[in-house]
Amino acid sequence: MTFGTIVALFSAMVVLASIPSVSVLAVSTRSATSGFIHGVFTTIGIVVGDIIFIIIAIWGLSLLAETMGSLFVLIKYLGGAYLMLLGIGLCRSKSQEVETQEVIETSLLSSFLTGLFITLGDQKATLFYLGFFPAFLDLSKVSYFDTSIIIAITTVAVSGVKLGYAFMADRARLLISSKTRKGINIAAGCVMIAVGVFLVTKT
């Protein structure tokens, strides 16, 4: 990989990660309702899922992809159900009059799994990367070192953009009065439920 290729790939990944999507909604929602650190862990889950798909796509592990086909379907349904439960929990959460930095208590593992399930629930991501990477490099000549560079580029580009969304959502949360937070939690819960339904019903 040349320096020009690295810059071009990084720029393309930043643009793609910046486009409003299900993952952006998830990161923003977790950060707005539970704090910036949860947006960070949701982002980590998304990046881990992307790395898994990138490795499968780059090394042409079609057999692995076929073998995991049924597992991806299971992950899709489990992930969808999991996100719907999280959404229901947000809708039912009580807004207490305590302080402006009030958050919904939840585990960091829960946020990580949210990002991971959203990514792995879209098994077509492998096909996307198979069609995306050839525009920048010859997949038949990719070395282990090239793969590590691509993973690094993806990690920096995707996490940088998603963390930006998480930070803005967290800052917005601090400006919201406690009186309106219940409505925000319900709206965020509906978003999570919608994301879960989307994962389960998509063909």
mmCIF file of N, CA and C in Angstrom, residues 6 13 23-24 27 32 47 50 53 58 61-62 65 68 93 117 139-140 152 170 172 177-178 183 188 190-192:
data_model
loop_
_atom_site.group_PDB
_atom_site.id
_atom_site.type_symbol
_atom_site.label_atom_id
_atom_site.label_comp_id
_atom_site.label_asym_id
_atom_site.label_seq_id
_atom_site.Cartn_x
_atom_site.Cartn_y
_atom_site.Cartn_z
ATOM 1 N N ILE A 6 -3.254 4.905 1.179
ATOM 2 C CA ILE A 6 -3.647 5.009 2.589
ATOM 3 C C ILE A 6 -4.505 6.251 2.819
ATOM 4 N N MET A 13 -13.208 6.098 4.135
ATOM 5 C CA MET A 13 -13.779 5.493 5.340
ATOM 6 C C MET A 13 -14.395 6.558 6.252
ATOM 7 N N SER A 23 -25.822 2.674 12.931
ATOM 8 C CA SER A 23 -24.742 2.700 13.918
ATOM 9 C C SER A 23 -24.589 4.091 14.531
ATOM 10 N N VAL A 24 -24.772 5.129 13.735
ATOM 11 C CA VAL A 24 -24.703 6.497 14.262
ATOM 12 C C VAL A 24 -25.830 6.725 15.270
ATOM 13 N N VAL A 27 -24.883 4.856 18.555
ATOM 14 C CA VAL A 27 -23.838 5.551 19.311
ATOM 15 C C VAL A 27 -24.398 6.804 19.970
ATOM 16 N N ALA A 32 -26.247 9.764 24.660
ATOM 17 C CA ALA A 32 -27.201 10.753 25.155
ATOM 18 C C ALA A 32 -27.930 10.274 26.405
ATOM 19 N N VAL A 47 -16.552 -1.111 15.727
ATOM 20 C CA VAL A 47 -15.243 -1.283 15.089
ATOM 21 C C VAL A 47 -14.824 -2.748 15.085
ATOM 22 N N ASP A 50 -16.681 -4.479 12.383
ATOM 23 C CA ASP A 50 -16.132 -4.109 11.076
ATOM 24 C C ASP A 50 -14.832 -4.857 10.789
ATOM 25 N N PHE A 53 -15.485 -8.417 9.636
ATOM 26 C CA PHE A 53 -15.931 -8.472 8.247
ATOM 27 C C PHE A 53 -14.797 -8.139 7.276
ATOM 28 N N ILE A 58 -11.111 -9.470 2.957
ATOM 29 C CA ILE A 58 -9.772 -9.358 2.377
ATOM 30 C C ILE A 58 -9.156 -10.710 2.070
ATOM 31 N N LEU A 61 -12.278 -15.457 2.703
ATOM 32 C CA LEU A 61 -12.671 -16.633 3.479
ATOM 33 C C LEU A 61 -14.137 -16.972 3.209
ATOM 34 N N SER A 62 -14.404 -17.330 1.969
ATOM 35 C CA SER A 62 -15.778 -17.622 1.588
ATOM 36 C C SER A 62 -16.324 -18.831 2.347
ATOM 37 N N ALA A 65 -17.345 -17.713 5.693
ATOM 38 C CA ALA A 65 -18.562 -16.922 5.601
ATOM 39 C C ALA A 65 -19.780 -17.823 5.424
ATOM 40 N N MET A 68 -20.478 -19.713 8.636
ATOM 41 C CA MET A 68 -21.053 -18.843 9.655
ATOM 42 C C MET A 68 -22.397 -18.270 9.230
ATOM 43 N N SER A 93 -37.747 3.759 31.884
ATOM 44 C CA SER A 93 -36.880 4.352 32.901
ATOM 45 C C SER A 93 -37.524 5.601 33.486
ATOM 46 N N PHE A 117 -23.576 -6.128 17.882
ATOM 47 C CA PHE A 117 -24.745 -6.769 17.285
ATOM 48 C C PHE A 117 -25.236 -6.006 16.058
ATOM 49 N N LEU A 139 -6.764 -7.085 -4.048
ATOM 50 C CA LEU A 139 -6.953 -8.002 -2.920
ATOM 51 C C LEU A 139 -6.114 -9.269 -3.054
ATOM 52 N N SER A 140 -5.760 -9.636 -4.296
ATOM 53 C CA SER A 140 -4.982 -10.860 -4.495
ATOM 54 C C SER A 140 -3.529 -10.687 -4.054
ATOM 55 N N ALA A 152 -5.981 -0.699 10.904
ATOM 56 C CA ALA A 152 -5.645 0.523 11.635
ATOM 57 C C ALA A 152 -6.390 1.723 11.060
ATOM 58 N N ASP A 170 -23.510 13.609 23.938
ATOM 59 C CA ASP A 170 -23.289 13.754 25.377
ATOM 60 C C ASP A 170 -23.371 15.224 25.783
ATOM 61 N N ALA A 172 -25.059 17.531 24.247
ATOM 62 C CA ALA A 172 -26.465 17.926 24.124
ATOM 63 C C ALA A 172 -27.252 17.470 25.351
ATOM 64 N N SER A 177 -32.864 19.926 30.146
ATOM 65 C CA SER A 177 -33.395 20.013 31.507
ATOM 66 C C SER A 177 -33.961 18.670 31.935
ATOM 67 N N SER A 178 -33.982 18.459 33.238
ATOM 68 C CA SER A 178 -34.469 17.180 33.768
ATOM 69 C C SER A 178 -35.946 16.963 33.451
ATOM 70 N N GLY A 183 -38.959 12.517 28.175
ATOM 71 C CA GLY A 183 -39.354 12.456 26.779
ATOM 72 C C GLY A 183 -38.202 12.051 25.882
ATOM 73 N N ALA A 188 -35.390 8.033 22.626
ATOM 74 C CA ALA A 188 -34.204 7.202 22.424
ATOM 75 C C ALA A 188 -34.575 5.722 22.481
ATOM 76 N N CYS A 190 -37.443 4.415 21.652
ATOM 77 C CA CYS A 190 -38.134 4.093 20.398
ATOM 78 C C CYS A 190 -37.141 3.882 19.264
ATOM 79 N N VAL A 191 -36.063 4.685 19.279
ATOM 80 C CA VAL A 191 -35.021 4.521 18.260
ATOM 81 C C VAL A 191 -34.382 3.141 18.381
ATOM 82 N N MET A 192 -34.043 2.735 19.614
ATOM 83 C CA MET A 192 -33.417 1.433 19.824
ATOM 84 C C MET A 192 -34.356 0.297 19.423
#
